[in-house]
Tab-separated table of C-alpha atoms in Angstrom:
chain	number	residue	atom	x	y	z
A	1	MET	CA	-12.760	-36.469	195.675
A	2	MET	CA	-9.480	-36.946	197.351
A	3	ASP	CA	-8.458	-40.370	198.601
A	4	ASP	CA	-9.159	-40.813	202.249
A	5	LEU	CA	-6.047	-39.756	204.065
A	6	PHE	CA	-6.566	-42.514	206.649
A	7	ASP	CA	-7.260	-45.403	204.242
A	8	SER	CA	-3.839	-46.974	204.525
A	9	ALA	CA	-3.838	-46.575	208.267
A	10	VAL	CA	-7.209	-48.265	208.628
A	11	ASN	CA	-6.162	-51.188	206.416
A	12	PHE	CA	-2.738	-51.436	207.999
A	13	GLU	CA	-3.647	-54.221	210.410
A	14	GLU	CA	-5.665	-56.182	207.858
A	15	VAL	CA	-2.949	-56.078	205.243
A	16	HIS	CA	-0.311	-57.312	207.632
A	17	PHE	CA	-2.552	-60.021	208.978
A	18	LYS	CA	-3.147	-61.270	205.440
A	19	LYS	CA	0.552	-61.162	204.645
A	20	GLY	CA	1.469	-63.059	207.781
A	21	TYR	CA	-1.223	-65.631	207.135
A	22	ASP	CA	0.008	-66.269	203.568
A	23	GLU	CA	3.599	-66.636	204.709
A	24	GLY	CA	2.593	-68.974	207.528
A	25	TYR	CA	0.406	-71.011	205.223
A	26	SER	CA	3.073	-71.660	202.626
A	27	HIS	CA	5.640	-72.405	205.315
A	28	GLY	CA	3.166	-74.750	207.039
A	29	LEU	CA	2.579	-76.628	203.805
A	30	VAL	CA	6.245	-77.526	203.610
A	31	ALA	CA	6.861	-78.125	207.329
A	32	GLY	CA	3.602	-80.069	207.798
A	33	LYS	CA	4.352	-82.363	204.914
A	34	ASP	CA	7.787	-83.041	206.319
A	35	GLU	CA	6.491	-83.652	209.823
A	36	GLY	CA	3.748	-85.896	208.473
A	37	LYS	CA	6.307	-87.919	206.616
A	38	GLN	CA	8.321	-88.405	209.803
A	39	VAL	CA	5.238	-89.517	211.779
A	40	GLY	CA	4.206	-91.811	208.929
A	41	LEU	CA	7.653	-93.381	208.853
A	42	LYS	CA	7.594	-93.939	212.611
A	43	ILE	CA	4.045	-95.360	212.771
A	44	GLY	CA	4.575	-97.389	209.630
A	45	PHE	CA	7.706	-98.890	211.104
A	46	GLU	CA	5.916	-99.707	214.385
A	47	VAL	CA	2.984	-101.371	212.613
A	48	GLY	CA	5.360	-103.310	210.393
A	49	GLU	CA	7.401	-104.432	213.361
A	50	GLU	CA	4.344	-105.677	215.257
A	51	LEU	CA	2.937	-107.474	212.198
A	52	GLY	CA	6.350	-108.986	211.583
A	53	PHE	CA	6.499	-110.245	215.153
A	54	TYR	CA	3.111	-111.951	214.788
A	55	SER	CA	4.040	-113.378	211.350
A	56	GLY	CA	7.186	-114.875	212.852
A	57	CYS	CA	5.241	-116.543	215.662
A	58	ILE	CA	2.647	-117.907	213.223
A	59	HIS	CA	5.423	-119.210	210.969
A	60	ILE	CA	7.039	-121.145	213.805
A	61	TRP	CA	3.728	-122.523	215.119
A	62	THR	CA	2.589	-123.574	211.650
A	63	SER	CA	5.914	-125.340	211.044
A	64	ALA	CA	5.585	-127.121	214.386
A	65	ILE	CA	2.095	-128.326	213.417
A	66	GLN	CA	3.462	-129.605	210.093
A	67	ILE	CA	6.121	-131.616	211.878
A	68	ASP	CA	3.769	-132.937	214.555
A	69	PRO	CA	0.061	-132.353	213.892
A	70	ARG	CA	-0.774	-133.355	217.458
A	71	CYS	CA	1.552	-130.880	219.148
A	72	PHE	CA	-1.251	-128.372	219.880
A	73	SER	CA	-4.927	-128.784	220.744
A	74	SER	CA	-7.491	-128.414	217.959
A	75	ARG	CA	-8.643	-125.143	219.496
A	76	ALA	CA	-5.089	-123.796	219.405
A	77	LYS	CA	-4.697	-124.902	215.777
A	78	THR	CA	-7.948	-123.153	214.819
A	79	ALA	CA	-6.829	-119.952	216.534
A	80	ILE	CA	-3.426	-120.070	214.794
A	81	ALA	CA	-5.131	-120.520	211.412
A	82	GLN	CA	-7.497	-117.632	212.144
A	83	MET	CA	-4.567	-115.407	213.103
A	84	LYS	CA	-2.764	-116.307	209.891
A	85	ASP	CA	-5.851	-115.247	207.902
A	86	LEU	CA	-5.997	-111.969	209.781
A	87	ILE	CA	-2.372	-111.149	208.936
A	88	GLN	CA	-3.011	-111.898	205.267
A	89	LYS	CA	-6.082	-109.678	205.343
A	90	TYR	CA	-4.172	-106.718	206.794
A	91	PRO	CA	-4.124	-103.961	204.133
A	92	LEU	CA	-0.387	-103.338	204.349
A	93	MET	CA	-0.291	-101.093	201.268
A	94	ASP	CA	-3.406	-99.112	202.110
A	95	PRO	CA	-2.969	-97.328	205.446
A	96	GLU	CA	-6.168	-95.354	204.932
A	97	ASP	CA	-8.254	-98.531	204.859
A	98	LEU	CA	-10.690	-98.289	207.789
A	99	GLN	CA	-10.156	-101.955	208.676
A	100	VAL	CA	-6.581	-101.300	209.823
A	101	GLN	CA	-7.318	-100.719	213.510
A	102	GLU	CA	-9.990	-103.403	213.673
A	103	ILE	CA	-7.679	-106.070	212.297
A	104	MET	CA	-4.826	-104.999	214.573
A	105	ASP	CA	-7.145	-105.252	217.610
A	106	SER	CA	-8.290	-108.725	216.539
A	107	LEU	CA	-4.682	-109.800	216.016
A	108	ARG	CA	-3.665	-108.681	219.503
A	109	LEU	CA	-6.645	-110.499	221.011
A	110	LYS	CA	-5.944	-113.735	219.093
A	111	PHE	CA	-2.299	-113.563	220.062
A	112	LYS	CA	-3.193	-113.355	223.762
A	113	MET	CA	-5.589	-116.252	223.356
A	114	ILE	CA	-3.017	-118.448	221.562
A	115	CYS	CA	-0.393	-117.700	224.241
A	116	SER	CA	-2.904	-118.861	226.870
A	117	LEU	CA	-3.782	-121.976	224.828
A	118	LEU	CA	-0.111	-122.897	224.376
A	119	HIS	CA	0.769	-122.006	227.976
A	120	VAL	CA	3.541	-119.696	226.859
A	121	LYS	CA	4.381	-116.217	228.026
A	122	LEU	CA	5.201	-114.255	224.907
A	123	HIS	CA	5.085	-110.521	224.861
A	124	TYR	CA	5.441	-108.091	222.024
A	125	ASN	CA	7.784	-105.409	223.385
A	126	GLY	CA	6.273	-102.574	221.417
A	127	TYR	CA	2.792	-103.253	222.777
A	128	PRO	CA	1.321	-99.933	223.931
A	129	ALA	CA	1.637	-99.612	227.704
A	130	GLU	CA	-1.421	-98.800	229.767
A	131	ALA	CA	-1.713	-96.368	232.621
A	132	ASN	CA	-1.421	-98.268	235.871
A	133	ASP	CA	-4.007	-96.673	238.119
A	134	THR	CA	-5.541	-99.017	240.638
A	135	GLN	CA	-9.291	-99.469	240.622
A	136	PHE	CA	-11.408	-101.955	242.519
B	1	MET	CA	-48.034	-107.532	259.053
B	2	GLU	CA	-45.363	-109.629	260.685
B	3	ARG	CA	-42.307	-107.760	261.854
B	4	LEU	CA	-39.115	-109.119	260.306
B	5	GLU	CA	-35.650	-108.648	261.665
B	6	LEU	CA	-32.180	-109.407	260.340
B	7	LYS	CA	-30.471	-110.997	263.323
B	8	GLU	CA	-26.682	-111.203	263.504
B	9	VAL	CA	-25.794	-114.850	264.038
B	10	GLN	CA	-22.047	-114.439	264.022
B	11	LYS	CA	-19.201	-112.088	263.212
B	12	LEU	CA	-16.249	-113.878	261.626
B	13	GLU	CA	-12.767	-112.487	262.061
B	14	GLY	CA	-9.588	-113.803	260.505
B	15	HIS	CA	-8.867	-111.850	257.351
B	16	THR	CA	-6.297	-109.123	257.939
B	17	ASP	CA	-7.509	-106.812	255.160
B	18	ARG	CA	-10.814	-105.904	253.521
B	19	VAL	CA	-13.023	-108.845	252.562
B	20	TRP	CA	-14.068	-108.577	248.925
B	21	SER	CA	-16.325	-111.479	248.222
B	22	LEU	CA	-17.657	-114.833	249.408
B	23	ASP	CA	-19.475	-117.835	247.976
B	24	TRP	CA	-21.642	-120.485	249.650
B	25	ASN	CA	-20.787	-124.027	248.556
B	26	PRO	CA	-23.913	-125.236	246.666
B	27	ALA	CA	-23.317	-128.862	247.681
B	28	THR	CA	-23.596	-128.099	251.392
B	29	GLY	CA	-26.376	-127.252	253.839
B	30	HIS	CA	-28.619	-130.247	253.114
B	31	ALA	CA	-28.662	-133.997	253.736
B	32	GLY	CA	-26.707	-133.527	256.944
B	33	ILE	CA	-23.779	-131.815	255.219
B	34	PRO	CA	-22.793	-128.708	257.194
B	35	LEU	CA	-22.924	-125.340	255.405
B	36	VAL	CA	-19.619	-124.185	253.949
B	37	PHE	CA	-18.576	-120.945	252.299
B	38	ALA	CA	-15.351	-119.427	251.007
B	39	SER	CA	-14.276	-115.812	251.462
B	40	CYS	CA	-11.488	-113.840	249.783
B	41	SER	CA	-9.610	-110.751	250.779
B	42	GLY	CA	-7.072	-108.022	250.191
B	43	ASP	CA	-4.787	-110.062	252.475
B	44	LYS	CA	-4.191	-112.349	249.409
B	45	THR	CA	-5.819	-115.347	251.090
B	46	VAL	CA	-9.015	-117.339	250.759
B	47	ARG	CA	-10.655	-118.772	253.874
B	48	ILE	CA	-13.019	-121.716	254.078
B	49	TRP	CA	-15.679	-121.498	256.801
B	50	GLU	CA	-17.768	-124.429	257.993
B	51	GLN	CA	-20.822	-124.535	260.231
B	52	ASN	CA	-20.777	-126.773	263.293
B	53	LEU	CA	-23.998	-128.817	263.203
B	54	SER	CA	-24.494	-128.805	266.971
B	55	THR	CA	-23.658	-125.170	267.785
B	56	ASN	CA	-24.662	-123.740	264.372
B	57	LEU	CA	-21.552	-121.546	264.585
B	58	PHE	CA	-19.012	-121.153	261.806
B	59	SER	CA	-15.273	-121.607	262.150
B	60	CYS	CA	-12.364	-121.291	259.726
B	61	LYS	CA	-11.447	-124.737	258.415
B	62	ALA	CA	-8.715	-123.800	255.979
B	63	THR	CA	-6.703	-120.842	254.751
B	64	LEU	CA	-5.626	-120.931	251.112
B	65	GLU	CA	-2.461	-118.881	250.830
B	66	GLU	CA	0.895	-118.556	249.111
B	67	THR	CA	-0.615	-118.890	245.654
B	68	HIS	CA	-1.992	-115.481	244.796
B	69	THR	CA	0.507	-112.636	245.063
B	70	ARG	CA	-2.080	-109.859	245.214
B	71	THR	CA	-5.680	-109.232	246.393
B	72	VAL	CA	-8.099	-112.104	245.786
B	73	ARG	CA	-11.147	-110.305	244.412
B	74	SER	CA	-13.647	-113.076	243.732
B	75	CYS	CA	-14.276	-116.768	244.445
B	76	ALA	CA	-16.756	-119.321	243.097
B	77	TRP	CA	-17.537	-122.985	243.841
B	78	SER	CA	-18.246	-125.302	240.935
B	79	PRO	CA	-21.857	-126.620	240.915
B	80	SER	CA	-20.665	-129.939	242.357
B	81	GLY	CA	-18.933	-128.067	245.187
B	82	LYS	CA	-15.701	-129.949	244.509
B	83	LEU	CA	-13.685	-127.155	242.890
B	84	LEU	CA	-13.157	-123.580	243.981
B	85	ALA	CA	-12.072	-120.898	241.500
B	86	THR	CA	-10.374	-117.760	242.838
B	87	ALA	CA	-9.720	-114.616	240.782
B	88	SER	CA	-6.908	-112.274	241.741
B	89	PHE	CA	-5.390	-108.900	240.984
B	90	ASP	CA	-2.213	-110.872	240.136
B	91	ALA	CA	-3.901	-111.458	236.724
B	92	THR	CA	-4.479	-115.171	237.356
B	93	THR	CA	-7.397	-117.385	238.317
B	94	ALA	CA	-6.569	-120.388	240.487
B	95	ILE	CA	-8.537	-123.633	240.698
B	96	TRP	CA	-8.508	-125.460	244.025
B	97	GLU	CA	-9.595	-128.994	244.716
B	98	ASN	CA	-10.693	-130.312	248.079
B	99	VAL	CA	-8.576	-133.428	248.610
B	100	GLY	CA	-9.610	-135.002	251.916
B	101	GLY	CA	-10.154	-131.688	253.664
B	102	GLU	CA	-6.990	-130.124	252.261
B	103	PHE	CA	-7.229	-127.628	249.429
B	104	GLU	CA	-4.712	-128.028	246.633
B	105	CYS	CA	-4.170	-125.584	243.788
B	106	VAL	CA	-4.625	-127.871	240.773
B	107	SER	CA	-4.591	-125.333	237.946
B	108	THR	CA	-3.782	-121.696	237.203
B	109	LEU	CA	-5.552	-119.855	234.395
B	110	GLU	CA	-3.353	-117.254	232.754
B	111	GLY	CA	-4.291	-114.924	229.950
B	112	HIS	CA	-5.658	-111.684	231.336
B	113	GLU	CA	-3.345	-108.725	231.014
B	114	ASN	CA	-4.014	-107.394	234.509
B	115	GLU	CA	-6.392	-107.593	237.524
B	116	VAL	CA	-9.044	-110.333	237.293
B	117	LYS	CA	-12.207	-109.008	238.907
B	118	SER	CA	-14.725	-111.829	238.886
B	119	VAL	CA	-15.173	-115.523	238.139
B	120	SER	CA	-18.303	-117.642	237.509
B	121	TRP	CA	-19.152	-121.289	236.616
B	122	ASN	CA	-21.982	-122.180	234.262
B	123	ALA	CA	-24.860	-124.344	235.513
B	124	SER	CA	-23.343	-127.633	234.355
B	125	GLY	CA	-19.850	-126.823	235.589
B	126	THR	CA	-18.314	-127.263	232.127
B	127	LEU	CA	-17.479	-123.612	231.470
B	128	LEU	CA	-15.847	-120.891	233.500
B	129	ALA	CA	-15.929	-117.151	232.793
B	130	THR	CA	-13.509	-114.490	234.050
B	131	CYS	CA	-13.364	-110.717	233.543
B	132	SER	CA	-10.683	-108.123	234.078
B	133	ARG	CA	-9.580	-104.516	234.190
B	134	ASP	CA	-8.173	-105.268	230.707
B	135	LYS	CA	-11.840	-104.828	229.518
B	136	SER	CA	-12.106	-108.391	228.259
B	137	VAL	CA	-14.186	-111.391	229.295
B	138	TRP	CA	-12.662	-114.871	228.865
B	139	ILE	CA	-14.525	-118.163	228.603
B	140	TRP	CA	-12.694	-121.349	229.617
B	141	GLU	CA	-13.707	-124.962	229.093
B	142	VAL	CA	-13.084	-127.565	231.758
B	143	GLN	CA	-11.137	-130.500	230.333
B	144	PRO	CA	-10.198	-133.861	231.795
B	145	GLY	CA	-7.427	-133.776	234.375
B	146	ASN	CA	-8.197	-130.308	235.734
B	147	GLU	CA	-7.086	-128.670	232.508
B	148	PHE	CA	-8.758	-125.454	231.424
B	149	GLU	CA	-8.698	-124.312	227.814
B	150	CYS	CA	-9.562	-120.825	226.616
B	151	VAL	CA	-12.643	-121.038	224.366
B	152	SER	CA	-13.117	-117.391	223.548
B	153	VAL	CA	-11.945	-113.890	224.427
B	154	LEU	CA	-14.804	-111.407	224.384
B	155	GLN	CA	-14.186	-107.758	223.763
B	156	GLY	CA	-17.001	-105.240	223.874
B	157	HIS	CA	-16.831	-103.349	227.123
B	158	THR	CA	-14.909	-100.079	226.890
B	159	GLN	CA	-13.835	-100.110	230.560
B	160	ASP	CA	-12.983	-102.330	233.513
B	161	VAL	CA	-15.413	-105.295	233.699
B	162	LYS	CA	-16.647	-105.639	237.292
B	163	MET	CA	-18.578	-108.903	237.309
B	164	VAL	CA	-19.447	-111.940	235.181
B	165	ARG	CA	-22.368	-114.248	235.932
B	166	TRP	CA	-23.762	-117.210	234.001
B	167	HIS	CA	-27.512	-117.576	233.692
B	168	PRO	CA	-28.721	-120.123	236.321
B	169	THR	CA	-29.943	-122.634	233.725
B	170	GLU	CA	-28.720	-121.576	230.250
B	171	ASP	CA	-25.244	-121.153	228.762
B	172	ILE	CA	-25.719	-117.408	228.440
B	173	LEU	CA	-23.200	-115.090	230.042
B	174	PHE	CA	-23.794	-111.663	231.583
B	175	SER	CA	-21.136	-109.053	232.338
B	176	CYS	CA	-21.325	-105.594	233.887
B	177	SER	CA	-18.804	-102.808	233.738
B	178	TYR	CA	-17.394	-99.438	234.679
B	179	ASP	CA	-18.675	-98.387	231.215
B	180	ASN	CA	-22.222	-98.414	232.773
B	181	ASN	CA	-23.368	-101.301	230.545
B	182	ILE	CA	-24.554	-104.842	231.068
B	183	LYS	CA	-23.711	-107.146	228.165
B	184	VAL	CA	-25.279	-110.470	227.282
B	185	TRP	CA	-23.106	-113.060	225.482
B	186	ALA	CA	-24.205	-116.259	223.750
B	187	ASP	CA	-22.703	-118.950	221.523
B	188	GLU	CA	-24.709	-118.368	218.367
B	189	GLY	CA	-23.116	-120.937	216.127
B	190	ASP	CA	-21.870	-124.290	217.286
B	191	SER	CA	-18.131	-123.776	217.387
B	192	ASP	CA	-16.903	-121.316	219.989
B	193	ASP	CA	-18.706	-118.478	218.253
B	194	TRP	CA	-19.462	-116.317	221.292
B	195	GLN	CA	-20.968	-112.954	220.485
B	196	CYS	CA	-22.525	-110.053	222.348
B	197	VAL	CA	-26.258	-110.527	221.718
B	198	GLN	CA	-27.518	-107.594	223.769
B	199	THR	CA	-26.247	-104.482	225.542
B	200	LEU	CA	-28.365	-103.049	228.342
B	201	GLY	CA	-27.271	-99.454	228.686
B	202	GLU	CA	-28.527	-95.947	229.172
B	203	PRO	CA	-30.681	-95.925	225.994
B	204	ASN	CA	-32.624	-98.949	227.346
B	205	ASN	CA	-33.352	-97.353	230.757
B	206	GLY	CA	-30.007	-98.709	231.951
B	207	HIS	CA	-27.632	-97.469	234.600
B	208	THR	CA	-25.922	-94.082	234.394
B	209	SER	CA	-22.789	-95.096	236.315
B	210	THR	CA	-20.673	-98.201	237.089
B	211	VAL	CA	-22.713	-101.407	237.276
B	212	TRP	CA	-21.193	-103.365	240.173
B	213	ALA	CA	-23.194	-106.574	240.338
B	214	LEU	CA	-26.085	-108.629	239.003
B	215	SER	CA	-28.143	-111.537	240.275
B	216	PHE	CA	-30.943	-113.758	238.955
B	217	ASN	CA	-34.186	-114.891	240.556
B	218	ALA	CA	-34.808	-118.603	241.095
B	219	SER	CA	-36.538	-119.229	237.756
B	220	GLY	CA	-33.986	-117.216	235.784
B	221	ASP	CA	-36.498	-114.981	233.996
B	222	LYS	CA	-35.634	-111.907	236.077
B	223	MET	CA	-32.365	-110.202	236.915
B	224	VAL	CA	-31.507	-107.431	239.360
B	225	THR	CA	-28.518	-105.101	238.900
B	226	CYS	CA	-26.950	-102.527	241.228
B	227	SER	CA	-24.908	-99.465	240.480
B	228	ASP	CA	-22.885	-96.472	241.530
B	229	ASP	CA	-25.884	-94.429	240.257
B	230	LEU	CA	-27.600	-95.351	243.598
B	231	THR	CA	-30.307	-97.448	241.953
B	232	LEU	CA	-31.265	-101.083	241.652
B	233	LYS	CA	-32.854	-102.164	238.383
B	234	VAL	CA	-34.966	-105.203	237.639
B	235	TRP	CA	-34.949	-106.732	234.138
B	236	GLU	CA	-36.921	-109.600	232.637
B	237	THR	CA	-37.098	-111.814	229.577
B	238	GLU	CA	-40.031	-113.544	227.898
B	239	HIS	CA	-38.203	-116.787	227.227
B	240	VAL	CA	-35.308	-118.091	229.201
B	241	GLY	CA	-32.355	-118.890	226.991
B	242	MET	CA	-32.125	-119.303	223.254
B	243	GLN	CA	-35.393	-119.927	221.478
B	244	SER	CA	-35.962	-123.053	219.386
B	245	GLY	CA	-35.584	-121.073	216.175
B	246	GLY	CA	-32.111	-120.042	217.326
B	247	GLY	CA	-33.130	-116.466	218.127
B	248	PHE	CA	-32.334	-114.818	221.402
B	249	ALA	CA	-35.160	-113.506	223.608
B	250	PRO	CA	-33.985	-110.060	224.690
B	251	TRP	CA	-34.083	-108.696	228.210
B	252	ARG	CA	-36.078	-105.582	228.995
B	253	HIS	CA	-36.164	-103.063	231.838
B	254	VAL	CA	-39.006	-103.648	234.320
B	255	CYS	CA	-38.411	-101.069	237.035
B	256	THR	CA	-35.842	-98.917	238.804
B	257	LEU	CA	-35.637	-98.748	242.588
B	258	THR	CA	-34.550	-95.198	243.435
B	259	GLY	CA	-34.506	-93.236	246.673
B	260	TYR	CA	-33.519	-96.142	248.899
B	261	HIS	CA	-29.729	-95.701	248.700
B	262	ASP	CA	-27.593	-92.594	249.021
B	263	ARG	CA	-24.196	-94.253	248.550
B	264	THR	CA	-22.798	-96.680	245.940
B	265	ILE	CA	-24.492	-100.103	245.891
B	266	PHE	CA	-21.736	-102.692	245.534
B	267	SER	CA	-23.663	-105.916	245.784
B	268	VAL	CA	-27.075	-107.442	245.219
B	269	HIS	CA	-28.239	-111.041	245.577
B	270	TRP	CA	-31.640	-112.617	244.966
B	271	SER	CA	-32.653	-115.481	247.274
B	272	ARG	CA	-34.525	-118.568	246.038
B	273	GLY	CA	-37.388	-117.325	248.208
B	274	GLY	CA	-37.686	-114.095	246.232
B	275	ILE	CA	-36.007	-111.612	248.585
B	276	PHE	CA	-33.112	-109.618	247.225
B	277	ALA	CA	-30.484	-108.117	249.507
B	278	SER	CA	-28.252	-105.146	248.748
B	279	GLY	CA	-24.912	-104.226	250.308
B	280	ALA	CA	-23.714	-100.635	249.992
B	281	ALA	CA	-21.084	-98.052	250.857
B	282	ASP	CA	-23.326	-96.708	253.647
B	283	ASP	CA	-22.540	-99.873	255.712
B	284	ALA	CA	-26.213	-100.951	255.583
B	285	ILE	CA	-27.971	-104.049	254.274
B	286	ARG	CA	-31.410	-103.652	252.706
B	287	LEU	CA	-33.887	-106.356	251.771
B	288	PHE	CA	-36.454	-105.964	249.011
B	289	VAL	CA	-39.402	-108.112	248.056
B	290	GLU	CA	-42.091	-108.131	245.386
B	291	ASN	CA	-44.977	-105.818	246.309
B	292	ASN	CA	-48.162	-107.862	246.466
B	293	GLU	CA	-50.434	-105.062	247.595
B	294	SER	CA	-52.527	-104.745	244.481
B	295	GLN	CA	-52.451	-101.014	243.963
B	296	VAL	CA	-52.720	-99.905	240.367
B	297	ASP	CA	-49.419	-98.297	239.353
B	298	GLY	CA	-47.958	-99.090	242.770
B	299	PRO	CA	-44.287	-99.964	243.100
B	300	LEU	CA	-43.430	-103.477	241.920
B	301	TYR	CA	-40.903	-104.043	244.711
B	302	LYS	CA	-40.844	-102.708	248.244
B	303	LEU	CA	-38.261	-102.336	250.985
B	304	LEU	CA	-38.728	-105.166	253.470
B	305	LEU	CA	-36.181	-103.895	255.970
B	306	LYS	CA	-33.020	-101.872	256.328
B	307	LYS	CA	-30.251	-102.956	258.687
B	308	GLU	CA	-28.256	-99.842	259.544
B	309	LYS	CA	-24.618	-100.167	260.616
B	310	ALA	CA	-24.533	-103.810	259.583
B	311	HIS	CA	-20.752	-103.329	259.312
B	312	ASP	CA	-18.295	-100.624	260.378
B	313	MET	CA	-17.286	-99.929	256.772
B	314	ASP	CA	-18.408	-100.448	253.117
B	315	ILE	CA	-20.236	-103.688	252.410
B	316	ASN	CA	-18.634	-105.289	249.359
B	317	TYR	CA	-20.683	-108.422	248.992
B	318	VAL	CA	-23.887	-110.079	250.190
B	319	GLN	CA	-25.078	-113.610	249.372
B	320	TRP	CA	-27.888	-115.901	250.545
B	321	SER	CA	-27.063	-119.520	251.281
B	322	HIS	CA	-28.849	-122.350	249.464
B	323	GLY	CA	-31.547	-124.444	251.063
B	324	GLU	CA	-34.916	-124.040	252.722
B	325	LYS	CA	-33.990	-121.565	255.421
B	326	PRO	CA	-31.235	-119.464	253.890
B	327	LEU	CA	-28.725	-117.461	255.881
B	328	LEU	CA	-27.302	-114.216	254.555
B	329	ALA	CA	-23.556	-113.604	254.625
B	330	SER	CA	-21.965	-110.172	254.160
B	331	ALA	CA	-18.336	-109.193	253.506
B	332	SER	CA	-16.914	-105.805	254.355
B	333	ASP	CA	-13.994	-103.410	254.154
B	334	ASP	CA	-13.858	-103.695	257.962
B	335	GLY	CA	-12.192	-107.097	257.443
B	336	THR	CA	-15.075	-109.112	258.851
B	337	ILE	CA	-17.782	-111.374	257.514
B	338	LYS	CA	-21.171	-111.491	259.211
B	339	VAL	CA	-23.774	-114.224	259.028
B	340	TRP	CA	-27.400	-113.112	259.370
B	341	ASP	CA	-30.703	-114.867	259.936
B	342	LEU	CA	-34.008	-113.384	258.789
B	343	VAL	CA	-36.383	-113.914	261.718
B	344	SER	CA	-39.886	-112.728	262.527
C-alpha cells in the first residue's frame, strides 16, 4: 500500500503545536527560574528588612530595661520578651516552612500592642498598605 | 389581649449628622436621679441628654466636641456611670469623666490601625473592649489614675468587626463581624491568655451575612443577634460563664426569626423585662416577646408590635433604659433621637 498522500497534511498542525510547545517549555524553564529568583530576592529582602526593623526595636527596648528595669510596665516587658522569642523562632533559612506567615502575623500584632503599651507611635514603613474604602 | 402601643415621648434634635449610637447611664433613673443617656454622631460630637424630673422631658446638658476628628461610632458608660468611653473612626477611643457636670477627656486609647467601631465595659468596670475595621479586638485594663493598659489583641475575624459586648455577669467577650460570625473570647489561663473559645457561624445555624449587633437577656443565659441576612437569632447556654472545672459551656442556636424584616437589621436590644426591640433600615421599630401560648412546635418568640415610620431614615441603634418602667431610645440616620414609652 502506498503511504497516505495526506498524512503529512493531517499531522501538520499537531507537529507544529508540539514543536512550539517544546520550544516554549524550554524557554520558560530558563525565564521562569530567572523571574523566580528576582521575586525571591525582592520578597526575601522585604522580609529581612521588616524582621531587622523589629529586631532593632527589641534590642533598644531590652537595653532600656537592662539600664532601668522599672522603665516599662510588667505587661510591656512580657510582650517585649514574647516578641523577642518570636523573632528567634522565625525560620530565616527555611522560607518554605509553613510557620513563616503565622509568625510574621504574630510579630506585627505584638509590635502594635507594644507601641500602645509604651505610648509610642512607631510605624514600619514597608508595612503593606490596605485599601481605604469606607464602611460603616 | 391588651393592646400595646409604642408612644413617642420626645424627638431630640441637635446632632447635625446621622446619629450612630446611644447609651443609657446605668447609674441614673432610680433613687431620684434623673435618667441620662449619651448619643454619638457623624458630626464628630457626643451629646449628653438628661430628663427633667418634673416635665419628664429630655434636654441636652453637654456637648463633647473637639476631641474626635472623625465620626463617633459608639459610646458606653462604665457600670458606675462615672466614665464614658467613646469610639471613633479617627482610630482612637476617648475616656471622659464627669467632673462637676463638665465632661473632661481624661484618657485616649490608641492602638487600632483604623476606624474603631464599638466599645464595651465588663460588668465590674475593670476591663474595656474595642473593635475595629482592622479586624482586631483589643482588651484594655483600667488602671489607677485613669490609665488604660492593653491586655490583649485578639485576631480571629477575617473582616471588619462591627460590635463587641461583654457578658452581663461574666468576663466573657462577644464580637460580631462583617465575616458573618459571632466569636466568643475568654481568658483561659490566668495571665492575659485570651483565646477564641467558640465561633458561631453558618455551620452552627449562624447568620449568612454581616452580624450587626448582639444583646443579652437579663439572666445572661440567652443572647439575640441581628443581621444583614434579615433575621434575628436567639442563642442560649446551659451554664453562664466558665464552669468550675475550667471548661467553657458553649452557646447553641435556639431559633431564627425570619419573615419579619425585609431590610437590614442594624440593632437589637433585650430589655430586663424580656422584650427585645429591633431597629432596621426600613425605618421601623419592632418588639418581640417570648411566646407563651403553649402550642406544640409553635414559634418561641412572637412579634409584639411594629412601629412603622418610627424615623424618616435608617434606624442605627435602639436601647431600653434601666429601671422598672424602661423607656426605649432610638438613633437614626435622620439625625434625630426618639424616646418611646410602651403603653397599653
